[in-house]
C-alpha cells in the first residue's frame, strides 16, 4: 500500500492530500529514509512523520484497505510522539 494512503486509513494524518503534501515536503520517512507519496509500506516498517510542532514515529502492525474509525489505532504502534520547539507553520493542520 502507498504511504499516503496508509497514513489516511490509519488516521495518523487526517487527509490523503495532507499526507501527500508532507511527503512532497520531505517530512515523511520509512525506516529512516525520506520517501515520496507513492512509496510502498510493509508490516514492520517504521514511519516517521514531522509536521506542525509534532514528531510521530510509528511501527506498522497491520495493513488493511478499509478500517472503521475504532479499529484504526490497531494498524500501528506509536513508538514516539513528541512536540518540537520549532513550528513548521506551513504544514499545521488547524483541525487537529
PDB file of C-alpha atoms in Angstrom:
ATOM      1  CA  UNK A   1       0.000   0.000   0.000  1.00  0.00           C
ATOM      2  CA  UNK A   2       1.178   3.544  -0.729  1.00  0.00           C
ATOM      3  CA  UNK A   3       2.382   5.570   2.263  1.00  0.00           C
ATOM      4  CA  UNK A   4      -0.056   8.440   1.622  1.00  0.00           C
ATOM      5  CA  UNK A   5      -2.999   6.043   1.599  1.00  0.00           C
ATOM      6  CA  UNK A   6      -1.760   4.204   4.699  1.00  0.00           C
ATOM      7  CA  UNK A   7      -1.413   7.450   6.644  1.00  0.00           C
ATOM      8  CA  UNK A   8      -5.015   8.354   5.774  1.00  0.00           C
ATOM      9  CA  UNK A   9      -6.513   4.907   6.502  1.00  0.00           C
ATOM     10  CA  UNK A  10      -4.624   4.583   9.791  1.00  0.00           C
ATOM     11  CA  UNK A  11      -5.705   8.121  10.666  1.00  0.00           C
ATOM     12  CA  UNK A  12      -2.153   9.172  11.506  1.00  0.00           C
ATOM     13  CA  UNK A  13      -2.923  12.046   9.105  1.00  0.00           C
ATOM     14  CA  UNK A  14      -6.463  13.343   8.566  1.00  0.00           C
ATOM     15  CA  UNK A  15      -6.457  13.702   4.793  1.00  0.00           C
ATOM     16  CA  UNK A  16      -4.631  11.936   1.994  1.00  0.00           C
ATOM     17  CA  UNK A  17      -3.863  15.266   0.349  1.00  0.00           C
ATOM     18  CA  UNK A  18      -2.100  16.381   3.541  1.00  0.00           C
ATOM     19  CA  UNK A  19      -0.160  13.093   3.585  1.00  0.00           C
ATOM     20  CA  UNK A  20       0.967  13.759   0.002  1.00  0.00           C
ATOM     21  CA  UNK A  21       1.965  17.326   0.892  1.00  0.00           C
ATOM     22  CA  UNK A  22       4.017  16.066   3.839  1.00  0.00           C
ATOM     23  CA  UNK A  23       5.769  13.544   1.589  1.00  0.00           C
ATOM     24  CA  UNK A  24       6.465  16.208  -1.057  1.00  0.00           C
ATOM     25  CA  UNK A  25       7.985  18.406   1.674  1.00  0.00           C
ATOM     26  CA  UNK A  26      10.290  15.506   2.700  1.00  0.00           C
ATOM     27  CA  UNK A  27       8.701  15.228   6.138  1.00  0.00           C
ATOM     28  CA  UNK A  28       7.812  11.531   5.957  1.00  0.00           C
ATOM     29  CA  UNK A  29      10.342   8.742   6.330  1.00  0.00           C
ATOM     30  CA  UNK A  30      10.098   4.965   6.182  1.00  0.00           C
ATOM     31  CA  UNK A  31      12.882   3.155   8.044  1.00  0.00           C
ATOM     32  CA  UNK A  32      14.886   6.414   8.262  1.00  0.00           C
ATOM     33  CA  UNK A  33      14.685   7.129   4.513  1.00  0.00           C
ATOM     34  CA  UNK A  34      12.789  10.117   3.096  1.00  0.00           C
ATOM     35  CA  UNK A  35      10.065   8.838   0.771  1.00  0.00           C
ATOM     36  CA  UNK A  36       7.623  10.091  -1.838  1.00  0.00           C
ATOM     37  CA  UNK A  37       3.846   9.631  -1.546  1.00  0.00           C
ATOM     38  CA  UNK A  38       3.926   6.580  -3.817  1.00  0.00           C
ATOM     39  CA  UNK A  39       6.384   4.591  -1.689  1.00  0.00           C
ATOM     40  CA  UNK A  40       5.073   1.228  -0.519  1.00  0.00           C
ATOM     41  CA  UNK A  41       4.833   0.253   3.136  1.00  0.00           C
ATOM     42  CA  UNK A  42       5.002  -3.201   4.681  1.00  0.00           C
ATOM     43  CA  UNK A  43       4.265  -4.667   8.093  1.00  0.00           C
ATOM     44  CA  UNK A  44       7.224  -3.956  10.365  1.00  0.00           C
ATOM     45  CA  UNK A  45       8.213  -0.678   8.689  1.00  0.00           C
ATOM     46  CA  UNK A  46       8.857   2.321  10.932  1.00  0.00           C
ATOM     47  CA  UNK A  47       7.224   5.562   9.790  1.00  0.00           C
ATOM     48  CA  UNK A  48       8.435   8.985  10.942  1.00  0.00           C
ATOM     49  CA  UNK A  49       6.153  11.983  10.348  1.00  0.00           C
ATOM     50  CA  UNK A  50       7.128  15.577  11.119  1.00  0.00           C
ATOM     51  CA  UNK A  51       4.530  18.314  10.818  1.00  0.00           C
ATOM     52  CA  UNK A  52       3.334  21.308  12.746  1.00  0.00           C
ATOM     53  CA  UNK A  53       5.016  21.054  16.117  1.00  0.00           C
ATOM     54  CA  UNK A  54       4.856  17.239  16.204  1.00  0.00           C
ATOM     55  CA  UNK A  55       7.203  14.362  15.574  1.00  0.00           C
ATOM     56  CA  UNK A  56       5.490  10.974  15.417  1.00  0.00           C
ATOM     57  CA  UNK A  57       7.248   7.638  14.981  1.00  0.00           C
ATOM     58  CA  UNK A  58       5.046   4.572  14.467  1.00  0.00           C
ATOM     59  CA  UNK A  59       5.643   0.920  13.632  1.00  0.00           C
ATOM     60  CA  UNK A  60       3.251  -0.689  11.148  1.00  0.00           C
ATOM     61  CA  UNK A  61       1.457  -3.639  12.743  1.00  0.00           C
ATOM     62  CA  UNK A  62      -1.179  -4.330  10.049  1.00  0.00           C
ATOM     63  CA  UNK A  63      -2.140  -3.171   6.580  1.00  0.00           C
ATOM     64  CA  UNK A  64      -5.827  -3.162   5.623  1.00  0.00           C
ATOM     65  CA  UNK A  65      -7.659  -1.480   2.751  1.00  0.00           C
ATOM     66  CA  UNK A  66     -10.612  -0.394   4.902  1.00  0.00           C
ATOM     67  CA  UNK A  67     -10.963   0.017   8.659  1.00  0.00           C
ATOM     68  CA  UNK A  68     -13.511   1.565  10.947  1.00  0.00           C
ATOM     69  CA  UNK A  69     -12.513   4.567  12.989  1.00  0.00           C
ATOM     70  CA  UNK A  70     -12.419   2.477  16.162  1.00  0.00           C
ATOM     71  CA  UNK A  71     -10.011  -0.044  14.598  1.00  0.00           C
ATOM     72  CA  UNK A  72      -7.586   2.437  13.012  1.00  0.00           C
ATOM     73  CA  UNK A  73      -5.251   2.531  16.019  1.00  0.00           C
ATOM     74  CA  UNK A  74      -4.689  -1.241  15.740  1.00  0.00           C
ATOM     75  CA  UNK A  75      -2.836  -0.744  12.448  1.00  0.00           C
ATOM     76  CA  UNK A  76       0.232   0.764  14.135  1.00  0.00           C
ATOM     77  CA  UNK A  77       2.124   1.113  17.399  1.00  0.00           C
ATOM     78  CA  UNK A  78       3.300   4.565  18.453  1.00  0.00           C
ATOM     79  CA  UNK A  79       6.995   4.487  19.304  1.00  0.00           C
ATOM     80  CA  UNK A  80       7.500   8.222  19.820  1.00  0.00           C
ATOM     81  CA  UNK A  81       5.131  11.192  19.934  1.00  0.00           C
ATOM     82  CA  UNK A  82       6.741  14.461  20.903  1.00  0.00           C
ATOM     83  CA  UNK A  83       6.268  18.169  20.480  1.00  0.00           C
ATOM     84  CA  UNK A  84       9.019  20.122  18.786  1.00  0.00           C
ATOM     85  CA  UNK A  85      10.306  23.541  19.789  1.00  0.00           C
ATOM     86  CA  UNK A  86      10.274  24.945  16.250  1.00  0.00           C
ATOM     87  CA  UNK A  87       6.920  25.005  14.473  1.00  0.00           C
ATOM     88  CA  UNK A  88       6.537  24.212  10.747  1.00  0.00           C
ATOM     89  CA  UNK A  89       3.803  26.805  10.243  1.00  0.00           C
ATOM     90  CA  UNK A  90       3.153  25.997   6.582  1.00  0.00           C
ATOM     91  CA  UNK A  91       2.045  22.451   7.403  1.00  0.00           C
ATOM     92  CA  UNK A  92      -0.055  22.976  10.522  1.00  0.00           C
ATOM     93  CA  UNK A  93      -3.430  21.311  10.296  1.00  0.00           C
ATOM     94  CA  UNK A  94      -5.833  23.572  12.176  1.00  0.00           C
ATOM     95  CA  UNK A  95      -8.392  20.780  12.528  1.00  0.00           C
ATOM     96  CA  UNK A  96      -6.208  18.731  14.882  1.00  0.00           C
TER      97      UNK A  96
END
